[in-house]
Amino acid sequence: MTLKNPLDMHLHLRDETMLELTAPLSARDFSAAVIMPNLIPPLCDLKALKAYKERVLKASGDENFTPLMTLFYQNYTAQFLESVREELFGIKLYPAGITTNSSSGVASFELENLRPTLEAMSALNIPLLIHGETNDFVMDRESNFAKIYEKLARAFPSLKIVMEHITTKTLCKLLKDYENLYATLTLHHLMLTLDDVIGGKMQPHLFCKPIAKRYEDKEALCELAFSAYEKVMFGSDSAPHPRSEKECCGCAAGVFSAPVILAVLAELFEKNSSGENLQKFLSDNACKIYDLNFKNDKLITLEKKEWQVPKLYQNDYHQIVPFKAGEVLKFQVKR
């Protein structure tokens, strides 16, 4: 199975010594990735964005890999957005305090407060990427955010709005109701329900936000992915945390899937769909949605060859437990 320009449309790489460990794992398997801006402090200006991009490229080594950079949402002026447009892929909006490093996110979704920035983004064709959760009961947070998505989609019909890492049947349906709504789907949400996370003993390395939901929600996500529905694209939301921050009280939210994404997706699509649909889901859909073109194509070949996922990925500073740690997978990226 050969994939052309696989894309990860939602990726956390962190920074400094963690970045040095995580970036090569994504850079070797993907042609490009949309890099999230929720660092400490978050990326909110051009100087910080360009410096972080340089650090990502340095950590990626000689791989044919393009980091697609995002800024953390604030009420930016049209003049500022025009000045950064060439370096910017999109702007990521986090509701305040809803996930890792999001305390300075948006506290109010009153349209008049958001309008100047979103109208400028519409005019400049800058996509809005949203972590869509409210602060309600944890299983309802994403479904309850649907009203905000609808309000934004109606108020700004020229704005490309991406519902990030959707996990519910509700948002799967909403995706089809508005022309300017799109979505990313993760690997782990195609495979997990809340039972996998806390149905037996708590599995900290499967805990993420949005949290995995019900069986009917997973089925709705799989239907979109395996049919390669044209408005969805793959975004891993691979989110590394040190083992010490996962296996503890107050477990950090995030699944570190980067090392196994292509191998596990190949197995899933062989069983439930086709290689052609995997190509669409992993690349073609995103290229059409964002009008992406690559000067040098990157071809990744997967072969049926068993391998065991390492129990840890580590350097001198960090240990990270990956998704599927210790398991034997059927497909392997041919190096």
XYZ file of C-alpha atoms in Angstrom:
335
model
C 0.000 0.000 0.000
C 1.570 3.274 -1.117
C 0.327 6.651 0.095
C 1.022 9.948 -1.638
C 1.665 12.985 0.582
C 0.010 11.791 3.801
C -1.085 14.779 5.898
C -1.708 15.219 9.600
C -4.107 18.146 9.873
C -3.891 18.490 13.673
C -0.627 17.796 15.482
C 0.961 18.715 18.821
C 4.748 18.614 18.896
C 5.362 20.641 22.080
C 8.736 22.409 22.315
C 12.406 22.203 23.294
C 13.541 18.710 24.387
C 10.048 17.248 23.869
C 9.973 18.653 20.328
C 13.319 17.000 19.620
C 11.775 13.630 20.489
C 8.395 13.997 18.767
C 9.072 15.931 15.556
C 11.158 13.250 13.776
C 8.411 10.651 14.318
C 5.845 12.733 12.425
C 8.265 14.200 9.888
C 9.351 10.761 8.616
C 5.776 9.550 7.915
C 3.971 12.711 6.794
C 4.462 15.212 4.025
C 3.045 18.050 6.141
C 1.205 18.685 9.380
C -0.838 21.492 10.908
C 1.081 22.455 14.053
C -0.928 23.525 17.090
C -0.018 26.816 18.858
C -0.894 26.075 22.509
C 2.631 26.374 23.830
C 3.633 28.223 27.004
C 3.260 31.079 26.188
C 0.930 30.463 23.223
C 1.917 31.581 19.726
C 0.263 34.957 19.211
C 2.665 36.970 17.031
C 4.698 36.599 13.869
C 8.108 36.544 15.551
C 7.128 33.666 17.848
C 5.473 31.751 15.016
C 8.507 31.980 12.722
C 10.889 31.038 15.527
C 8.808 27.983 16.428
C 8.645 26.935 12.782
C 12.432 27.051 12.617
C 12.668 24.881 15.725
C 10.243 22.366 14.197
C 12.218 22.217 10.958
C 15.499 21.799 12.819
C 14.078 18.986 14.949
C 12.662 17.297 11.813
C 16.132 16.910 10.304
C 16.431 16.188 6.596
C 12.914 14.831 6.134
C 10.681 16.157 3.346
C 8.230 17.710 5.802
C 6.319 20.997 5.849
C 5.014 22.420 9.132
C 1.798 24.352 8.504
C 1.752 26.991 11.204
C -1.138 28.347 13.273
C -1.649 31.188 15.722
C -3.568 31.024 18.986
C -6.864 32.890 18.593
C -7.079 36.422 19.951
C -9.032 39.416 18.726
C -6.519 40.275 16.028
C -6.842 43.354 13.827
C -7.254 43.115 10.070
C -3.943 44.945 9.658
C -2.108 42.379 11.790
C -3.674 39.414 9.979
C -2.738 40.855 6.609
C 0.858 41.267 7.792
C 1.162 37.594 8.857
C -0.928 35.986 6.103
C 1.979 34.541 4.105
C 3.345 32.654 7.118
C -0.024 31.529 8.447
C -2.019 28.396 7.668
C -4.867 29.046 10.102
C -5.901 30.284 13.536
C -6.762 27.870 16.344
C -9.548 28.834 18.740
C -9.692 27.293 22.206
C -12.491 27.995 24.676
C -10.828 29.313 27.830
C -9.459 26.558 30.068
C -11.009 23.683 28.136
C -7.806 21.704 27.445
C -4.001 21.784 27.750
C -2.525 25.317 27.870
C -5.797 27.048 26.935
C -6.346 29.335 29.927
C -6.038 32.431 27.709
C -8.591 31.143 25.223
C -11.968 32.648 24.296
C -14.244 33.266 27.295
C -17.241 34.653 25.383
C -18.722 33.656 22.035
C -20.790 36.832 21.608
C -20.680 37.567 17.890
C -19.977 41.267 18.233
C -16.841 40.488 20.210
C -15.586 38.048 17.557
C -16.862 39.813 14.432
C -13.908 42.117 13.546
C -11.392 39.275 13.636
C -13.599 36.689 11.915
C -14.617 39.099 9.157
C -10.947 39.874 8.527
C -10.157 36.159 8.459
C -12.974 35.605 5.954
C -11.653 38.356 3.690
C -8.106 36.968 3.842
C -9.224 33.324 3.493
C -7.676 32.312 6.827
C -9.313 29.138 8.190
C -10.665 29.014 11.739
C -9.805 25.771 13.548
C -11.877 25.174 16.687
C -11.600 22.921 19.708
C -15.358 22.757 20.150
C -16.325 22.053 23.754
C -18.345 23.915 26.364
C -17.802 23.700 30.115
C -20.863 21.502 30.725
C -21.019 17.837 31.787
C -18.031 16.196 30.144
C -19.988 13.803 27.887
C -22.172 16.662 26.588
C -19.530 19.309 26.034
C -19.002 18.717 22.334
C -22.661 18.222 21.425
C -23.563 21.386 23.329
C -20.973 23.323 21.333
C -22.957 22.529 18.167
C -25.088 25.662 18.710
C -21.950 27.808 18.655
C -20.747 26.135 15.459
C -24.135 26.838 13.861
C -24.081 30.461 14.987
C -20.601 30.984 13.542
C -21.353 29.142 10.298
C -24.459 31.272 9.667
C -22.882 34.572 10.689
C -19.691 34.097 8.637
C -20.648 32.016 5.563
C -17.367 32.786 3.769
C -15.248 31.634 6.703
C -13.803 28.126 6.482
C -14.531 26.570 9.887
C -12.903 23.289 10.890
C -14.434 21.356 13.778
C -11.352 19.730 15.242
C -11.182 16.099 16.428
C -14.945 15.584 16.499
C -16.198 12.706 18.655
C -20.005 12.747 18.487
C -22.809 11.647 16.216
C -24.274 15.141 16.665
C -21.337 16.859 14.964
C -21.161 14.200 12.251
C -24.691 15.243 11.287
C -23.991 18.971 11.663
C -21.070 18.691 9.256
C -23.525 18.016 6.428
C -25.808 20.951 7.239
C -23.442 23.857 6.546
C -21.308 24.326 3.463
C -18.493 26.064 5.360
C -18.105 23.446 8.108
C -15.386 20.787 7.864
C -13.911 18.343 10.391
C -10.815 16.447 11.397
C -10.978 12.907 12.788
C -8.348 11.238 14.953
C -7.120 7.659 14.905
C -7.905 7.014 18.556
C -11.499 8.245 18.313
C -12.082 5.783 15.456
C -11.088 2.988 17.844
C -12.063 3.967 21.389
C -15.162 4.482 23.481
C -15.346 5.612 27.079
C -15.414 1.935 28.045
C -11.828 1.594 26.823
C -10.742 4.522 28.985
C -12.539 3.841 32.293
C -14.697 0.740 31.761
C -12.214 -1.378 33.697
C -9.096 -0.009 35.284
C -8.394 3.593 34.340
C -6.192 3.749 31.207
C -4.374 7.080 31.517
C -2.672 6.862 28.121
C -6.113 6.697 26.442
C -7.450 9.740 28.290
C -7.845 12.725 25.987
C -10.000 15.776 25.363
C -12.531 15.576 23.880
C -12.973 12.335 25.805
C -13.951 9.198 23.849
C -17.727 8.825 23.743
C -20.370 6.141 23.121
C -20.429 3.246 20.649
C -22.942 5.007 18.398
C -20.637 8.034 18.266
C -17.653 5.901 17.239
C -19.773 4.237 14.546
C -20.738 7.648 13.111
C -17.073 8.702 12.981
C -16.064 5.447 11.305
C -18.775 5.853 8.686
C -17.358 9.235 7.685
C -13.735 8.059 7.715
C -14.125 4.738 5.920
C -16.286 6.302 3.202
C -13.696 9.118 2.900
C -16.515 11.664 3.087
C -15.222 14.726 1.264
C -15.563 17.174 4.192
C -13.490 15.165 6.679
C -9.736 14.756 6.860
C -7.285 13.049 9.127
C -5.916 15.009 12.072
C -4.154 12.890 14.674
C -4.354 15.236 17.669
C -1.275 13.285 18.725
C -0.520 14.984 22.028
C 2.616 13.848 23.888
C 2.965 14.177 27.642
C 5.768 12.816 29.816
C 4.937 9.459 31.362
C 5.137 11.094 34.789
C 2.281 13.462 33.840
C 0.059 10.633 32.581
C 0.574 8.007 35.282
C -0.361 10.244 38.194
C -3.221 11.997 39.962
C -4.517 14.759 37.737
C -3.574 12.836 34.577
C -2.822 15.088 31.581
C -5.142 14.775 28.562
C -3.671 13.503 25.302
C -2.992 10.360 23.262
C 0.459 10.042 21.672
C -0.306 8.249 18.418
C 2.333 9.669 16.049
C 4.610 6.585 15.836
C 1.819 4.167 14.827
C -0.677 6.219 12.815
C -0.053 4.926 9.302
C 0.379 1.298 10.334
C -2.868 1.219 12.327
C -4.856 3.141 9.711
C -3.660 0.750 6.996
C -4.993 -2.176 9.019
C -8.303 -0.428 9.735
C -8.904 0.541 6.114
C -7.885 -2.885 4.794
C -10.514 -4.406 7.065
C -13.282 -1.822 6.684
C -12.720 0.138 3.475
C -10.012 0.421 0.821
C -6.578 1.832 0.126
C -8.164 4.367 -2.227
C -10.333 5.747 0.568
C -7.364 5.817 2.939
C -5.533 8.009 0.407
C -8.508 10.373 0.296
C -8.879 10.477 4.068
C -5.146 10.968 4.694
C -4.414 13.458 1.943
C -6.700 14.091 -1.027
C -9.624 15.552 0.935
C -7.416 18.034 2.782
C -5.661 19.025 -0.441
C -9.039 19.876 -2.010
C -10.403 21.640 1.075
C -7.307 23.830 1.469
C -6.091 23.904 -2.157
C -2.748 22.402 -1.129
C -0.021 21.547 -3.633
C 3.399 20.045 -3.005
C 6.443 20.681 -5.173
C 8.034 17.372 -4.192
C 5.677 14.469 -3.612
C 6.367 12.191 -0.674
C 5.490 8.538 -1.178
C 5.128 6.298 1.866
C 4.895 2.532 1.360
C 3.352 0.227 3.952
C 4.151 -3.467 3.845
C 2.555 -6.395 5.613
C 5.256 -7.084 8.102
C 4.634 -7.543 11.802
C 6.404 -5.353 14.335
C 5.998 -4.625 18.009
C 5.292 -1.073 19.087
C 7.908 0.101 21.622
C 6.616 0.477 25.158
C 8.347 3.827 25.425
C 9.766 6.545 23.203
C 12.414 8.412 25.116
C 15.425 10.687 25.123
C 17.571 11.984 27.950
C 14.738 14.179 29.204
C 11.409 12.474 28.532
C 9.636 9.125 28.417
C 6.392 8.964 26.410
C 4.072 5.957 26.201
C 2.632 5.607 22.673
C -0.801 4.464 21.562
C -0.752 0.655 21.135
C 2.381 0.373 23.305
C 3.738 -3.191 23.282
C 1.183 -4.454 20.752
C 2.038 -6.256 17.517
C 0.829 -4.513 14.342
C 0.296 -6.114 10.937
C 1.532 -3.233 8.763
C 4.857 -1.437 8.899
C 6.137 1.650 7.123
C 8.874 0.516 4.766
C 12.047 2.416 5.640
